[in-house]
Amino acid sequence: METKKSPGSLQQIRSQMQKSHLLLIVGTTILLSVGGAFINIYANSKAFDRNLQDTAQLVSKQYEFSKELRPGEQLIFLDSIAENLSSVDRISIVNMNLVRLYHTNHDLIGKTYSGTIPNFSEHSGGFYTENNTGLSGPQRRAYSQLYDEYGQPSGFIMTIMLNQNMNVVTRRTVLLFVAVTLVALLVEISISQQLSRRIKKQFMDFAEDLEGTKFLVDSMRANNHDFTNKLHVILGLIQIGAYEKAMSYIENISIIQRETVSRVMNSIDNAAFAALLIGKIARASECNVKFILDETTHFDSDDIDVPSDALVTITGNLIDNALDAMNRSWGEKDRAMELRFCVLTMPGKMLITVTDNGPGIPADIQDKVFLNGFSTKGNGRGVGLYHSKQLVESLGGRISFETQAGRGTCFMVSLER
């Protein structure tokens, strides 16, 4: 028995869905974070401008009040204002002769201002902000017009925030958004993994149901062939007038079929696995092999997590191999051919045995039965047992066999997880 997986298998589709879901989460989170950071930086820039303008207007009013103070007192008064304005790095007051009347750097007081002269005619309200470069380096400035008692321009005030300090705020904003983004990604990935596990379980249940349906179809085909043979028997009995024997035969096969399906479904807690066994029982009947489901058979999917496709592949290959072995010895024995199947599970453990009363495996080929391509049935065969061994070992299990010439063979699969 060989299994083939197409590129569009359910497993690959599930994997692609998980990757797409993760990429969507990461991409959306990063996009929202970058957008939020730009919006916040822009908002900070506007806030800097408002603070500078508000401070400039405040200082202009305080300066008008301080004109009545003596020069020393005025300097102390303006310094106290500057110290309490944490949102401003520099304050400069310049008269119409471009002489600095006040500066937070006292060394510049009385010195001539040689920087940009504000043009208030282009800005309504008597104040505005701009980027500029001064003695302290690149900066953001707010200019506010000063007036004398006659309402005529008497100078201007500059409130300044250095770019390097503004950049510190921007960097903090970016780092905050990066940290929030990382935390959000971790939380989202954690939630995504939990959802993925739930979806995986639902997906695997769906896949098992789908796989079970496929094997049920195969079982129906095998049963159809088997029932065709039985109908021929019934037809023959009717034609020879053995009506009572025909009725008895029909009742007997109906009871046997119901009991077989019932036993399998009650013993095997896996739709695909159970469907496979029902199909193989019908197949054995076609081959004139008595299929015996061991009374101790019990498979509980809660005991051990084994993929349905693995169970189907391993068991199907072992049963097919046993049927082939007995069919090749047809007519060589004086006893009926029998195949006994058993699967047992307990928490974390599973054991499968497939026993036939065929010819056994010759001693000279016993060490070759699991080799890829080795077969006594002709070219193009010899992959079933090899594939089963690879699959069992990939699950951390072990496959072995015992055989006796003329008495039969028993293959055993043990798995602990």
Coordinates of C-alpha atoms in Angstrom, one line a residue:
M1 CA 0.0 0.0 0.0
E2 CA 1.4 3.4 -1.0
T3 CA 0.3 6.9 0.0
K4 CA 0.8 10.0 -2.1
K5 CA 0.5 13.6 -0.9
S6 CA -0.4 16.3 -3.4
P7 CA 1.1 19.8 -3.1
G8 CA -2.3 21.0 -2.1
S9 CA -2.8 18.5 0.8
L10 CA -4.7 19.6 3.8
Q11 CA -1.5 19.7 5.9
Q12 CA 0.1 22.1 3.5
I13 CA -3.0 24.3 3.3
R14 CA -3.1 24.5 7.1
S15 CA 0.6 25.4 7.2
Q16 CA 0.1 28.1 4.6
M17 CA -2.9 29.5 6.5
Q18 CA -0.8 29.7 9.7
K19 CA 2.1 31.5 7.9
S20 CA -0.3 33.9 6.2
H21 CA -2.1 34.6 9.5
L22 CA 1.3 35.3 11.3
L23 CA 2.5 37.5 8.4
L24 CA -0.8 39.4 8.5
I25 CA -0.6 39.9 12.3
V26 CA 3.1 41.1 12.1
G27 CA 2.5 43.3 9.1
T28 CA -0.6 44.9 10.5
T29 CA 1.0 45.6 13.9
I30 CA 4.2 47.1 12.4
L31 CA 2.1 49.2 10.0
L32 CA -0.1 50.5 12.7
S33 CA 2.9 51.1 15.0
V34 CA 4.8 53.0 12.3
G35 CA 1.8 55.1 11.4
G36 CA 1.1 55.8 15.1
A37 CA 4.7 56.8 15.6
F38 CA 4.6 59.3 12.7
I39 CA 1.3 60.7 13.9
N40 CA 2.7 61.1 17.4
I41 CA 6.0 62.7 16.1
Y42 CA 3.9 65.2 14.1
A43 CA 1.7 65.9 17.1
N44 CA 4.8 66.5 19.2
S45 CA 6.1 68.9 16.6
K46 CA 2.9 70.9 16.7
A47 CA 3.0 70.8 20.5
F48 CA 6.5 72.2 20.5
D49 CA 5.4 75.1 18.3
R50 CA 2.4 75.9 20.5
N51 CA 4.5 75.7 23.6
L52 CA 7.1 78.1 22.1
Q53 CA 4.5 80.5 20.9
D54 CA 2.6 80.5 24.2
T55 CA 5.9 80.9 26.1
A56 CA 6.9 83.8 23.8
Q57 CA 3.6 85.6 24.4
L58 CA 3.9 84.9 28.2
V59 CA 7.4 86.3 28.4
S60 CA 6.5 89.3 26.4
K61 CA 3.8 90.2 28.9
Q62 CA 6.1 89.5 31.8
Y63 CA 8.8 91.6 30.2
E64 CA 6.4 94.6 29.9
F65 CA 5.7 94.2 33.7
S66 CA 9.5 93.9 34.5
K67 CA 10.3 97.3 32.8
E68 CA 9.3 99.0 36.0
L69 CA 12.0 97.0 38.0
R70 CA 15.6 98.0 38.4
P71 CA 18.0 96.3 36.0
G72 CA 19.3 93.8 38.6
E73 CA 15.9 93.0 39.8
Q74 CA 14.6 92.7 36.2
L75 CA 17.4 90.2 35.4
I76 CA 16.5 88.0 38.5
F77 CA 12.8 88.2 37.6
L78 CA 13.4 87.1 34.0
D79 CA 15.8 84.3 35.1
S80 CA 13.2 82.9 37.5
I81 CA 10.7 82.8 34.6
A82 CA 13.2 81.0 32.3
E83 CA 14.0 78.5 35.0
N84 CA 10.4 77.5 35.4
L85 CA 9.8 77.1 31.6
S86 CA 11.1 73.5 31.2
S87 CA 9.7 73.4 27.6
V88 CA 12.1 76.1 26.4
D89 CA 15.9 76.0 26.2
R90 CA 16.7 79.6 25.4
I91 CA 15.0 83.0 25.8
S92 CA 16.3 86.1 24.0
I93 CA 14.9 89.7 24.1
V94 CA 16.2 92.0 21.4
N95 CA 15.4 95.7 20.9
M96 CA 14.9 97.6 17.6
N97 CA 18.7 98.4 17.5
L98 CA 19.3 94.6 17.6
V99 CA 20.9 94.7 21.0
R100 CA 20.1 91.8 23.3
L101 CA 18.3 93.2 26.3
Y102 CA 18.1 89.7 27.9
H103 CA 19.4 86.2 27.2
T104 CA 19.4 83.1 29.3
N105 CA 23.2 83.1 28.6
H106 CA 24.1 86.3 30.5
D107 CA 27.3 86.6 28.5
L108 CA 25.3 87.6 25.5
I109 CA 23.3 90.4 27.2
G110 CA 24.2 93.7 25.7
K111 CA 25.7 92.1 22.6
T112 CA 24.5 92.8 19.1
Y113 CA 22.1 90.2 17.7
S114 CA 23.4 89.1 14.3
G115 CA 20.9 86.4 13.5
T116 CA 17.7 86.3 11.5
I117 CA 15.5 89.3 11.9
P118 CA 11.8 88.3 12.1
N119 CA 9.4 89.7 9.5
F120 CA 6.1 90.0 11.3
S121 CA 4.4 91.6 8.3
E122 CA 4.1 88.2 6.7
H123 CA 2.5 86.6 9.8
S124 CA -0.7 87.6 11.5
G125 CA -1.0 87.8 15.2
G126 CA 2.5 89.2 15.8
F127 CA 4.2 85.8 16.3
Y128 CA 5.3 82.7 14.4
T129 CA 7.7 79.8 14.5
E130 CA 10.5 78.5 12.2
N131 CA 13.6 76.4 12.0
N132 CA 16.8 78.2 12.3
T133 CA 20.5 77.9 13.4
G134 CA 21.9 80.0 16.1
L135 CA 25.0 80.1 18.4
S136 CA 23.7 76.9 20.2
G137 CA 23.2 75.0 16.9
P138 CA 20.1 73.9 15.0
Q139 CA 16.9 75.0 16.7
R140 CA 13.2 75.7 16.6
R141 CA 12.3 79.4 17.3
A142 CA 9.2 81.3 18.1
Y143 CA 9.2 85.0 17.5
S144 CA 6.9 87.4 19.3
Q145 CA 6.6 91.2 18.6
L146 CA 7.2 93.7 21.4
Y147 CA 5.5 97.0 21.5
D148 CA 6.1 100.3 23.4
E149 CA 3.5 102.3 25.3
Y150 CA 2.4 103.9 22.0
G151 CA 1.8 100.6 20.4
Q152 CA 4.8 100.9 18.1
P153 CA 7.2 97.9 17.6
S154 CA 10.0 98.1 20.1
G155 CA 11.8 94.7 19.5
F156 CA 11.0 91.1 19.6
I157 CA 11.3 88.0 21.9
M158 CA 12.7 84.6 20.8
T159 CA 11.9 81.5 22.6
I160 CA 14.1 78.6 21.5
M161 CA 14.1 74.8 21.7
L162 CA 17.3 73.1 20.5
N163 CA 16.9 70.4 17.9
Q164 CA 19.1 68.0 19.9
N165 CA 16.6 68.2 22.8
M166 CA 13.6 67.9 20.5
N167 CA 15.3 64.8 19.0
V168 CA 15.6 63.3 22.4
V169 CA 11.8 63.5 22.8
T170 CA 11.4 62.0 19.3
R171 CA 13.7 59.2 20.0
R172 CA 11.9 58.4 23.3
T173 CA 8.6 58.4 21.3
V174 CA 10.1 56.0 18.7
L175 CA 11.5 53.7 21.4
L176 CA 8.2 53.7 23.2
F177 CA 6.4 52.7 20.0
V178 CA 9.0 50.0 19.3
A179 CA 8.6 48.6 22.8
V180 CA 4.8 48.7 22.5
T181 CA 5.1 47.0 19.1
L182 CA 7.3 44.2 20.4
V183 CA 5.0 43.6 23.4
A184 CA 2.0 43.7 21.1
L185 CA 3.7 41.2 18.7
L186 CA 4.5 38.9 21.6
V187 CA 1.0 39.0 22.9
E188 CA -0.5 38.6 19.4
I189 CA 1.8 35.7 18.6
S190 CA 1.0 34.0 21.9
I191 CA -2.7 34.4 21.2
S192 CA -2.2 33.3 17.6
Q193 CA -0.4 30.2 18.7
Q194 CA -3.3 29.3 21.1
L195 CA -5.8 30.0 18.3
S196 CA -3.6 28.0 15.9
R197 CA -3.6 25.0 18.3
R198 CA -7.4 25.2 18.5
I199 CA -7.7 25.5 14.7
K200 CA -5.2 22.7 14.2
K201 CA -7.3 20.4 16.4
Q202 CA -10.5 21.4 14.5
F203 CA -8.6 21.0 11.2
M204 CA -7.2 17.6 12.2
D205 CA -10.7 16.5 13.2
F206 CA -11.9 17.7 9.8
A207 CA -9.0 15.9 8.0
E208 CA -9.7 12.7 9.9
D209 CA -13.4 12.9 9.0
L210 CA -12.4 13.5 5.4
E211 CA -9.9 10.7 5.4
G212 CA -12.4 8.5 7.1
T213 CA -14.9 9.2 4.4
K214 CA -12.4 8.3 1.8
F215 CA -11.7 5.0 3.4
L216 CA -15.4 4.4 3.9
V217 CA -15.8 4.8 0.2
D218 CA -13.0 2.3 -0.4
S219 CA -14.7 0.0 2.1
M220 CA -18.0 0.3 0.3
R221 CA -16.3 -0.6 -3.0
A222 CA -14.7 -3.7 -1.4
N223 CA -18.0 -4.6 0.3
N224 CA -19.8 -4.1 -3.0
H225 CA -17.6 -6.7 -4.6
D226 CA -18.0 -9.0 -1.7
F227 CA -21.8 -8.7 -1.7
T228 CA -21.8 -9.3 -5.5
N229 CA -20.3 -12.7 -4.8
K230 CA -22.8 -13.4 -2.1
L231 CA -25.7 -12.4 -4.4
H232 CA -24.4 -15.0 -6.8
V233 CA -24.7 -17.6 -4.1
I234 CA -28.2 -16.4 -3.2
L235 CA -29.2 -16.4 -6.9
G236 CA -27.9 -20.0 -7.3
L237 CA -29.7 -21.2 -4.2
I238 CA -33.0 -19.7 -5.5
Q239 CA -32.5 -21.2 -9.0
I240 CA -32.1 -24.7 -7.5
G241 CA -35.2 -24.1 -5.3
A242 CA -33.3 -24.1 -2.0
Y243 CA -35.4 -21.2 -0.7
E244 CA -34.9 -21.9 3.0
K245 CA -31.2 -22.1 2.6
A246 CA -31.2 -18.8 0.7
M247 CA -33.1 -17.1 3.5
S248 CA -30.8 -18.6 6.1
Y249 CA -27.7 -17.5 4.2
I250 CA -29.1 -13.9 3.8
E251 CA -29.8 -13.7 7.5
N252 CA -26.4 -15.0 8.4
I253 CA -24.4 -12.6 6.3
S254 CA -26.5 -9.7 7.5
I255 CA -25.8 -10.5 11.1
I256 CA -22.1 -11.0 10.5
Q257 CA -21.8 -7.7 8.7
R258 CA -23.6 -5.7 11.4
E259 CA -21.5 -7.4 14.1
T260 CA -18.3 -6.7 12.3
V261 CA -18.9 -3.0 11.8
S262 CA -20.2 -2.6 15.3
R263 CA -17.2 -4.3 16.8
V264 CA -14.8 -2.1 14.8
M265 CA -16.5 1.1 15.6
N266 CA -16.8 0.3 19.3
S267 CA -13.1 -0.7 19.5
I268 CA -11.5 2.0 17.4
D269 CA -11.8 5.7 18.4
N270 CA -10.7 7.1 15.1
A271 CA -12.9 7.4 12.0
A272 CA -10.2 6.9 9.4
F273 CA -8.6 4.0 11.2
A274 CA -11.9 2.3 11.7
A275 CA -12.9 2.8 8.1
L276 CA -9.6 1.3 7.0
L277 CA -10.2 -1.8 9.1
I278 CA -13.7 -2.3 7.8
G279 CA -12.4 -2.1 4.2
K280 CA -9.6 -4.5 4.9
I281 CA -12.0 -7.0 6.5
A282 CA -14.0 -6.9 3.2
R283 CA -10.8 -7.2 1.2
A284 CA -9.8 -10.3 3.3
S285 CA -13.2 -11.9 2.6
E286 CA -12.6 -11.4 -1.1
C287 CA -9.2 -13.2 -0.7
N288 CA -10.8 -16.1 1.2
V289 CA -9.0 -15.0 4.3
K290 CA -10.7 -15.0 7.7
F291 CA -10.0 -11.6 9.3
I292 CA -10.0 -11.9 13.1
L293 CA -10.3 -8.7 15.2
D294 CA -8.7 -9.6 18.5
E295 CA -11.0 -9.4 21.4
T296 CA -8.6 -7.2 23.3
T297 CA -8.5 -4.6 20.6
H298 CA -8.9 -1.1 22.0
F299 CA -7.7 2.2 20.5
D300 CA -8.4 5.5 22.3
S301 CA -7.2 8.7 20.7
D302 CA -6.9 10.3 24.1
D303 CA -4.2 7.8 25.1
I304 CA -1.7 8.7 22.4
D305 CA -1.5 11.3 19.7
V306 CA -0.8 9.6 16.4
P307 CA -1.7 11.2 13.1
S308 CA -4.5 9.3 11.3
D309 CA -2.6 9.1 8.1
A310 CA 0.2 7.4 9.9
L311 CA -2.1 4.8 11.4
V312 CA -3.7 4.2 8.1
T313 CA -0.4 3.9 6.2
I314 CA 1.3 1.6 8.7
T315 CA -1.7 -0.7 9.3
G316 CA -2.8 -0.8 5.7
N317 CA 0.7 -1.8 4.5
L318 CA 1.0 -4.5 7.2
I319 CA -2.4 -6.0 6.4
D320 CA -1.8 -5.9 2.6
N321 CA 1.5 -7.5 3.1
A322 CA -0.1 -10.4 5.1
L323 CA -2.9 -10.9 2.6
D324 CA -0.3 -11.0 -0.3
A325 CA 1.8 -13.5 1.6
M326 CA -1.2 -15.8 2.2
N327 CA -2.5 -15.5 -1.4
R328 CA 0.9 -16.6 -2.7
S329 CA 0.6 -19.8 -0.7
W330 CA -3.0 -20.6 -1.9
G331 CA -3.4 -24.3 -2.3
E332 CA -0.2 -25.1 -0.4
K333 CA -1.9 -25.6 3.0
D334 CA -4.6 -27.8 4.2
R335 CA -6.0 -25.2 6.7
A336 CA -8.0 -22.1 6.3
M337 CA -6.1 -18.8 5.9
E338 CA -6.5 -16.4 8.9
L339 CA -5.3 -12.9 9.7
R340 CA -5.4 -11.7 13.2
F341 CA -5.3 -8.0 14.0
C342 CA -4.9 -6.3 17.3
V343 CA -4.2 -2.7 18.5
L344 CA -3.9 -1.7 22.1
T345 CA -3.4 1.7 23.7
M346 CA -2.8 3.0 27.1
P347 CA -1.7 6.5 28.2
G348 CA 1.4 7.3 26.1
K349 CA 1.7 3.8 24.5
M350 CA 0.4 1.9 21.5
L351 CA 1.0 -1.6 20.2
I352 CA -0.2 -3.0 16.8
T353 CA 0.1 -6.6 15.8
V354 CA -0.7 -8.2 12.5
T355 CA -0.5 -12.0 12.5
D356 CA -1.0 -14.3 9.5
N357 CA -0.8 -18.1 9.2
G358 CA 0.9 -17.9 5.8
P359 CA 4.2 -19.5 4.6
G360 CA 6.4 -17.3 6.8
I361 CA 9.5 -15.3 5.7
P362 CA 12.4 -17.4 4.4
A363 CA 15.6 -17.1 6.5
D364 CA 17.7 -15.8 3.6
I365 CA 15.6 -12.7 3.1
Q366 CA 14.5 -11.8 6.7
D367 CA 17.2 -9.1 6.9
K368 CA 16.0 -7.5 3.6
V369 CA 12.2 -7.1 4.2
F370 CA 12.5 -3.5 5.2
L371 CA 14.8 -2.4 2.4
N372 CA 13.5 0.1 -0.1
G373 CA 12.5 -1.7 -3.3
F374 CA 13.1 -5.2 -2.1
S375 CA 10.1 -7.5 -3.0
T376 CA 9.5 -11.1 -3.9
K377 CA 6.4 -10.0 -5.9
G378 CA 8.1 -8.5 -8.9
N379 CA 9.4 -5.1 -10.1
G380 CA 7.9 -1.9 -8.9
R381 CA 7.1 -3.3 -5.5
G382 CA 8.8 -3.4 -2.1
V383 CA 8.0 0.1 -0.8
G384 CA 5.2 -0.7 1.6
L385 CA 7.2 -2.2 4.5
Y386 CA 10.1 0.3 3.9
H387 CA 7.7 3.2 4.1
S388 CA 6.0 1.8 7.2
K389 CA 9.4 1.4 8.9
Q390 CA 10.4 5.0 8.1
L391 CA 7.1 6.3 9.3
V392 CA 7.2 4.3 12.6
E393 CA 10.7 5.4 13.3
S394 CA 9.9 9.1 12.5
L395 CA 7.3 8.8 15.3
G396 CA 9.8 7.5 17.7
G397 CA 8.5 3.9 17.5
R398 CA 9.9 0.5 16.6
I399 CA 8.7 -2.1 14.1
S400 CA 9.8 -5.8 14.2
F401 CA 8.5 -9.2 13.2
E402 CA 8.6 -12.9 14.2
T403 CA 8.2 -15.6 11.6
Q404 CA 8.3 -19.4 11.4
A405 CA 8.4 -21.3 8.1
G406 CA 5.1 -22.9 7.3
R407 CA 3.4 -21.4 10.4
G408 CA 3.1 -17.7 9.6
T409 CA 4.4 -14.2 10.5
C410 CA 3.6 -11.6 13.1
F411 CA 4.6 -8.0 12.6
M412 CA 4.6 -5.7 15.7
V413 CA 4.6 -1.9 16.0
S414 CA 5.3 -0.4 19.4
L415 CA 5.2 3.3 20.1
E416 CA 5.6 5.5 23.2
R417 CA 5.1 9.2 23.1

